[in-house]
CSV table of C-alpha atoms in Angstrom, one decimal:
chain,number,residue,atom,x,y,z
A,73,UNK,CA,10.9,4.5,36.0
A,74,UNK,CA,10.1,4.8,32.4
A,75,UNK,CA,10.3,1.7,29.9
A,76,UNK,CA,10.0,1.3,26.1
A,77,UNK,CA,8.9,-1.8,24.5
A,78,UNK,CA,9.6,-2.8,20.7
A,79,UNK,CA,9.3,-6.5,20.7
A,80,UNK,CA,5.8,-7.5,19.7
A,81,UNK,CA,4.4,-3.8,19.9
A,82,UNK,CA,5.2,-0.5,21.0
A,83,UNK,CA,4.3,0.7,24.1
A,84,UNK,CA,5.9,4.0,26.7
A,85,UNK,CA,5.0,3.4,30.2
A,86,UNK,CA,6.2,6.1,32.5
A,87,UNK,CA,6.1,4.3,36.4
A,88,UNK,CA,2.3,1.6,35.8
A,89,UNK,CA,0.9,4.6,33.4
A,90,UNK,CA,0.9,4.1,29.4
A,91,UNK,CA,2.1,7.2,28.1
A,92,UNK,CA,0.4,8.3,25.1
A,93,UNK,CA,2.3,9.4,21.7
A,94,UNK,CA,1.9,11.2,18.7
A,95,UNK,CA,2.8,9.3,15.7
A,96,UNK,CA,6.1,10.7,14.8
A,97,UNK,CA,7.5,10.5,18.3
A,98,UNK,CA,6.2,7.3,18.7
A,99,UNK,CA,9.1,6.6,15.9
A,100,UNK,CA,11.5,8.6,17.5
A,101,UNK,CA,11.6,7.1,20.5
A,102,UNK,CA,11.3,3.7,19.3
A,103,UNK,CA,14.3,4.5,16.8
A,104,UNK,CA,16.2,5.6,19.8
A,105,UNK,CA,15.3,2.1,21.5
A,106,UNK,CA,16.4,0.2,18.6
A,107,UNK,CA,19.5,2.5,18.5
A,108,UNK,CA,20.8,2.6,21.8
A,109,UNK,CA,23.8,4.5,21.0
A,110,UNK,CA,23.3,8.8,20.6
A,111,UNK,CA,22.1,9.7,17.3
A,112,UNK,CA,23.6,12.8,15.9
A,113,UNK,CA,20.2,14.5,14.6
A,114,UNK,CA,21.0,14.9,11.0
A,115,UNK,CA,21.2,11.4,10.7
A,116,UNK,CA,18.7,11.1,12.6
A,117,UNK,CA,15.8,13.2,10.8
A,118,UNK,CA,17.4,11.5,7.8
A,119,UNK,CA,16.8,8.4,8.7
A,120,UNK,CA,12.8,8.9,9.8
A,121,UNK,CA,12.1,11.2,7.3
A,122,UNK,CA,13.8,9.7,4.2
A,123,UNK,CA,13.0,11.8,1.0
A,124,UNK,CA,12.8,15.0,3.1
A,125,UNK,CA,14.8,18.1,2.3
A,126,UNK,CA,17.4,18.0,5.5
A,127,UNK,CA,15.8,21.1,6.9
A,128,UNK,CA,12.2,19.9,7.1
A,129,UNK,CA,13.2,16.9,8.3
A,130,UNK,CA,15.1,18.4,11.3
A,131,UNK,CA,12.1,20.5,11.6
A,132,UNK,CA,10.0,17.5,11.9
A,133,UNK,CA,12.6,16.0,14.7
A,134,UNK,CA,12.3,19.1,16.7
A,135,UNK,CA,8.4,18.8,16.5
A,136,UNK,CA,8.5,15.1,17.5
A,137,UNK,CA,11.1,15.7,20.3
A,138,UNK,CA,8.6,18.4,21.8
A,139,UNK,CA,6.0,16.1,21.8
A,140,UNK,CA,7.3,13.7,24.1
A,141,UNK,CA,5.9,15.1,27.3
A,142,UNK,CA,8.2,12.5,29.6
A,143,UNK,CA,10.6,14.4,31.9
A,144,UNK,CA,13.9,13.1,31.6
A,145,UNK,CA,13.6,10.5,28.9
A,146,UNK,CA,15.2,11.7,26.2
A,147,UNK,CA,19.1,13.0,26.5
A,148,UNK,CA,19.6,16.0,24.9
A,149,UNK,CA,16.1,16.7,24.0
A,150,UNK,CA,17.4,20.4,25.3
A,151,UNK,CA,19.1,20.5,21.5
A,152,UNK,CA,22.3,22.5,23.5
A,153,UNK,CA,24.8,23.4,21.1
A,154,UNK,CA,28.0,21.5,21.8
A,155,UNK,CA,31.4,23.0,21.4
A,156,UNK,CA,31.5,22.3,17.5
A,157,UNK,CA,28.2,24.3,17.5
A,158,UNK,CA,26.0,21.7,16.1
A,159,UNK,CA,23.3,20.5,18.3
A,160,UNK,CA,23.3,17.6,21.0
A,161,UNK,CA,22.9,13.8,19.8
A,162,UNK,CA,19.7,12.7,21.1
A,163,UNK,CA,19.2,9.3,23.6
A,164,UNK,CA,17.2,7.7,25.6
A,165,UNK,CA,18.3,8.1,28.9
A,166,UNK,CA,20.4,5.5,30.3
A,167,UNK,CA,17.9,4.6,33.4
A,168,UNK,CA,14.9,3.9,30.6
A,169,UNK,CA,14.4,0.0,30.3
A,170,UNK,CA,14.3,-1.3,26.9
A,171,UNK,CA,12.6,-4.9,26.6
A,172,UNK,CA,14.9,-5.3,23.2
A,173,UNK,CA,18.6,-4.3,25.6
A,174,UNK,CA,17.4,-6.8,27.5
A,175,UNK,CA,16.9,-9.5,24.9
A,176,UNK,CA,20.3,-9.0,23.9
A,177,UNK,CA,21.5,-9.1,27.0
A,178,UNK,CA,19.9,-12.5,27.3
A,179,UNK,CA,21.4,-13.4,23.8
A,180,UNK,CA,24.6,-12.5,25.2
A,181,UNK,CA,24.5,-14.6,28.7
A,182,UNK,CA,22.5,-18.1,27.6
A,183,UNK,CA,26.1,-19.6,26.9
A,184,UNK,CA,27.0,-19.4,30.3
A,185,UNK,CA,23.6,-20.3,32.1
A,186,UNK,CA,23.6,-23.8,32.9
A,187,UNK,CA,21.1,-26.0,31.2
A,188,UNK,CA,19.6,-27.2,34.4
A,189,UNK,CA,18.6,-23.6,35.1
A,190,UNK,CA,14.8,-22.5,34.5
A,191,UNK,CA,15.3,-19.3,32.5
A,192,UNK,CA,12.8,-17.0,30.8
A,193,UNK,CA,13.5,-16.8,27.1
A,194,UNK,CA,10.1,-15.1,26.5
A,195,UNK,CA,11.8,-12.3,24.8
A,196,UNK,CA,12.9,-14.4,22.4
A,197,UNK,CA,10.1,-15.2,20.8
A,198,UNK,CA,9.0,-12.1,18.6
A,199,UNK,CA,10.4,-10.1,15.7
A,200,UNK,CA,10.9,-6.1,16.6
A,201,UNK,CA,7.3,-4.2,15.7
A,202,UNK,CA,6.6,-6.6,13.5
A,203,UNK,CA,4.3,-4.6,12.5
A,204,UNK,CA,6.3,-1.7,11.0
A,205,UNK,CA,7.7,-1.0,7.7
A,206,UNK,CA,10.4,1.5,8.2
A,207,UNK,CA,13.4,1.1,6.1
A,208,UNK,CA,15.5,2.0,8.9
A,209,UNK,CA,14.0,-0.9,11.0
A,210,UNK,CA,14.4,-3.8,8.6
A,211,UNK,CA,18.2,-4.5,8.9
A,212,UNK,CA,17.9,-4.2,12.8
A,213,UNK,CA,15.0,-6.3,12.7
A,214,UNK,CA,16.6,-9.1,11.0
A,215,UNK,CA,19.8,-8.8,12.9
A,216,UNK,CA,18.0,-9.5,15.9
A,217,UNK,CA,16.5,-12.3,14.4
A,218,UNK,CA,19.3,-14.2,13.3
A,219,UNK,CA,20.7,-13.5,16.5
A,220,UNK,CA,18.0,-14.5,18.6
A,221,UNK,CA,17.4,-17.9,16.0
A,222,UNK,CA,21.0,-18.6,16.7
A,223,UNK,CA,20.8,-19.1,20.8
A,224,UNK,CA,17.3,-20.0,20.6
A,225,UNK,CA,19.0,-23.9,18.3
A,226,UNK,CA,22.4,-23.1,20.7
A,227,UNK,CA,20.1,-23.3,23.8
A,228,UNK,CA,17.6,-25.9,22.3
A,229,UNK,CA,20.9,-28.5,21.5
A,230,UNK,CA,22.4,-27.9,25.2
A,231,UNK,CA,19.0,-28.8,27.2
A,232,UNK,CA,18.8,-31.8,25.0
A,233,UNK,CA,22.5,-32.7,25.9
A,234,UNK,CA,21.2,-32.0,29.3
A,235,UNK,CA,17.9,-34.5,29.4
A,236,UNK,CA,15.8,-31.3,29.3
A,237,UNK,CA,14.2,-32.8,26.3
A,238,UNK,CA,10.4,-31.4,26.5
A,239,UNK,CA,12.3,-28.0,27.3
A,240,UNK,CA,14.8,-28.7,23.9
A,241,UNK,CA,11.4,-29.0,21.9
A,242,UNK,CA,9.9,-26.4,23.3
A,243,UNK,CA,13.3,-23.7,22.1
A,244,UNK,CA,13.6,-25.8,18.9
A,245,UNK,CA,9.7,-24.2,18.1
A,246,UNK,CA,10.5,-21.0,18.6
A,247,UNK,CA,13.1,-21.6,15.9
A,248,UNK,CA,10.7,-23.1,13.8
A,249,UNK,CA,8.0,-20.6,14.4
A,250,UNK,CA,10.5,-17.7,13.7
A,251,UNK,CA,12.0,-19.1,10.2
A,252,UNK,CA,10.0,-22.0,9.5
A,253,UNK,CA,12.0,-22.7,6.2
A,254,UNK,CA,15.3,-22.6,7.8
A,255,UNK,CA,16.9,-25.5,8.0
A,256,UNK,CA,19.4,-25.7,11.2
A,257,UNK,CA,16.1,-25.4,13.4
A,258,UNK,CA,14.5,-28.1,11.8
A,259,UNK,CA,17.3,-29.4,12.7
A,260,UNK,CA,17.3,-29.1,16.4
A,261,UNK,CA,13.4,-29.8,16.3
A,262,UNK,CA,14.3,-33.1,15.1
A,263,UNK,CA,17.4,-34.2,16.8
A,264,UNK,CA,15.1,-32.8,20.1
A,265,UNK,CA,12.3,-35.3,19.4
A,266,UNK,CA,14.9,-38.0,18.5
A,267,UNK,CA,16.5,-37.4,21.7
A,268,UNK,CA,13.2,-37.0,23.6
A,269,UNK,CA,12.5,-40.7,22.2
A,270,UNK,CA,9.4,-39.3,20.3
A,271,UNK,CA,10.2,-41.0,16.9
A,272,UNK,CA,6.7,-40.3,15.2
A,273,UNK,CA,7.3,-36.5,16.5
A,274,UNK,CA,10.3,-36.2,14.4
A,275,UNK,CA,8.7,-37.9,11.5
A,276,UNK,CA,6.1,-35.5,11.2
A,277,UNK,CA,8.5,-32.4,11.8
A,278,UNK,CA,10.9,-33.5,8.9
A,279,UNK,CA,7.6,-34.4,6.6
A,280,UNK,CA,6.3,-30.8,7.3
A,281,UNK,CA,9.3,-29.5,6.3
A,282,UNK,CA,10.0,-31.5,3.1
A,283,UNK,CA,6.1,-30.2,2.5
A,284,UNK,CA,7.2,-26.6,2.8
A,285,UNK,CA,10.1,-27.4,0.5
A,286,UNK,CA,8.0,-29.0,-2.2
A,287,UNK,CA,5.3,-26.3,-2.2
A,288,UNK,CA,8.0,-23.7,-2.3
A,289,UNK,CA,10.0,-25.3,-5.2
A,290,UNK,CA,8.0,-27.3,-6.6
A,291,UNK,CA,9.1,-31.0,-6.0
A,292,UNK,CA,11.1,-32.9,-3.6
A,293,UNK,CA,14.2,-31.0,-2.4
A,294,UNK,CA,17.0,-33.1,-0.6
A,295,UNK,CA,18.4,-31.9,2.6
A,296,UNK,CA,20.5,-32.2,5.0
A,297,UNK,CA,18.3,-33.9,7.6
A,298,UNK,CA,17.8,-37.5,6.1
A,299,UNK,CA,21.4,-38.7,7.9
A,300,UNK,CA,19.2,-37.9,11.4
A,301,UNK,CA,17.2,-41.2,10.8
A,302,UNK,CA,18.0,-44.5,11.1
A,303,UNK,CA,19.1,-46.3,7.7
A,304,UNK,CA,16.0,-47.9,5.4
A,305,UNK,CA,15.0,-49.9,5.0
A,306,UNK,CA,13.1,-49.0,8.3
A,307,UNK,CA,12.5,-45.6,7.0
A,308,UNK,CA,11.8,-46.1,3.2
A,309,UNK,CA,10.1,-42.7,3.2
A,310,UNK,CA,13.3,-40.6,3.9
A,311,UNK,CA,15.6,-43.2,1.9
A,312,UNK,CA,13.3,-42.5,-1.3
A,313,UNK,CA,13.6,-38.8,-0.3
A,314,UNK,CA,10.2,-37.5,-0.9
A,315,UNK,CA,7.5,-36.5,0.2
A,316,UNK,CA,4.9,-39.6,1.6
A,317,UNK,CA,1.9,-39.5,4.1
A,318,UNK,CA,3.1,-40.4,7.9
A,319,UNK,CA,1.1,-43.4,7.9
A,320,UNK,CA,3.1,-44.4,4.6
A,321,UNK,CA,6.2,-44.7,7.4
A,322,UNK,CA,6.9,-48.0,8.0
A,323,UNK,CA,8.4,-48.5,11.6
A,324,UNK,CA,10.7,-51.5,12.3
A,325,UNK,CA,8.6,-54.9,13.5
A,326,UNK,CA,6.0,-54.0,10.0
A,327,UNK,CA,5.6,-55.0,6.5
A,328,UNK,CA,3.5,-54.1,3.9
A,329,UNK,CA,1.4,-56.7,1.6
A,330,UNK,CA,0.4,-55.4,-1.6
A,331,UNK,CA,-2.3,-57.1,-3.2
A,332,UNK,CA,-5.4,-56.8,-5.4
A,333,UNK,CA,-4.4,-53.3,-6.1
A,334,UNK,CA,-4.4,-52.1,-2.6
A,335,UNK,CA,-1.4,-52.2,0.5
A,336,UNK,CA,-2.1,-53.8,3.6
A,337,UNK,CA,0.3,-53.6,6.5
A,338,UNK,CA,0.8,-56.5,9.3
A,339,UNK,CA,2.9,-57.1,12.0
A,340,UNK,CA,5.5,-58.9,11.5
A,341,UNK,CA,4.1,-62.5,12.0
A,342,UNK,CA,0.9,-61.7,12.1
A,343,UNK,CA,-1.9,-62.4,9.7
A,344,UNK,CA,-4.0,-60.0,7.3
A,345,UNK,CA,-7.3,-58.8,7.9
């Protein structure tokens, strides 16, 4: 059984054995992963050898499909002529497992598995070969991002709904990790520490993100996530809407005491020191 992996890195197993590749067919048959659907060649060679006269570029293709030396893992690597006379659309075939068909597939099902269920979202966590530059990569890269960031907050709000809260956290970093300056999985991150009880938590997840904000733009940017909190003046720091050290957060039961230039905090009916 041969599989193909494009999540993370690239790798062509054929049964436990890596199968090695030369560079160009190391891209087709990770463009043929990405693409699961046949890919008339034209387009094809186009598409991996942009800026190539259409004859050298099919040239190329031929060259690349030769070198994959793993019986029966490319359809219509045979390049028969089809009734129109033009040559077969190449595949992978359909018994290759592709770790990125799978993700989807996971994508697809995470509505319908029940929140109580363990379930291994691993392949959720990283971009398509990351690594890579192709143009013909970087839409289907970011595709499967924003689908993958979308069930990954879906997921995240269902196991908090569900108690699962240290499980919520966990999805709601992935979000994070993924697009750290988005702001509906900051979101979930929150609410998920909110939920979890872990006040300070979602203090420091909303400060780290008003951080990113203010070193992206410049100065304090308002958001959307200030209505999470409870009202000040318990929480001056988001009422005031910028950007404050945790330890300036003043939980409920405290009180600062300004004095002699410097700010003292005491417990509510409690003494300085």
């Amino acid at each position: 059984m041969c599989r193909v992996t494009v999540l993370g890195a690239f790798t062509l197993t054929d049964g436990s054995a890596a199968v090695p590749l030369g560079v160009d067919s190391r891209r087709l048959v990770a463009y043929l992963a990405v693409h699961p659907r046949p890919q008339p060649r034209t387009a094809l060679a186009a598409d991996l050898w942009p800026g190539v006269d259409a004859a050298a570029a099919l040239r190329l293709l031929d060259e690349a499909v030769d070198g994959v030396d793993v019986p029966g893992l490319l359809d219509g690597a045979d390049g028969a002529d089809g009734a129109d006379g033009t040559s077969a659309p190449l595949a992978l075939a359909a018994d290759v497992e592709v770790d990125l068909a799978e993700a989807m597939a996971l994508i697809r099902a995470l509505p319908g598995i029940a929140a109580d269920a363990v379930t291994d979202t691993s392949v959720l966590d990283v971009d398509i070969l990351p690594g890579w530059t192709a143009a013909w990569l970087e839409i289907e890269r970011e595709r499967f991002r924003q689908l993958r960031l979308h069930a990954v907050e879906e997921r995240s709000l269902r196991l908090s709904a569900a108690g699962r809260y240290a499980a919520a956290v966990e999805m709601a970093e992935i979000a994070v990790k993924t697009a750290p300056s988005r702001e509906s999985a900051r979101r979930v991150l929150i609410e998920a520490h909110l939920a979890q009880g872990d006040v300070a938590a979602a203090v420091a997840a909303y400060d780290e993100y008003q951080e990113l904000l203010r070193s992206s733009v410049g100065g304090p940017t308002p958001t959307g996530l200030d209505g999470l909190f409870p009202p000040a003046p318990a929480w001056p720091v988001l009422r005031a809407r910028r950007v404050m050290p945790r330890s300036a957060v003043q939980l409920p039961g405290l009180r600062s005491v300004r004095g002699g230039g410097t700010t003292r905090r005491l417990v509510a009916g409690g003494s300085t020191r």
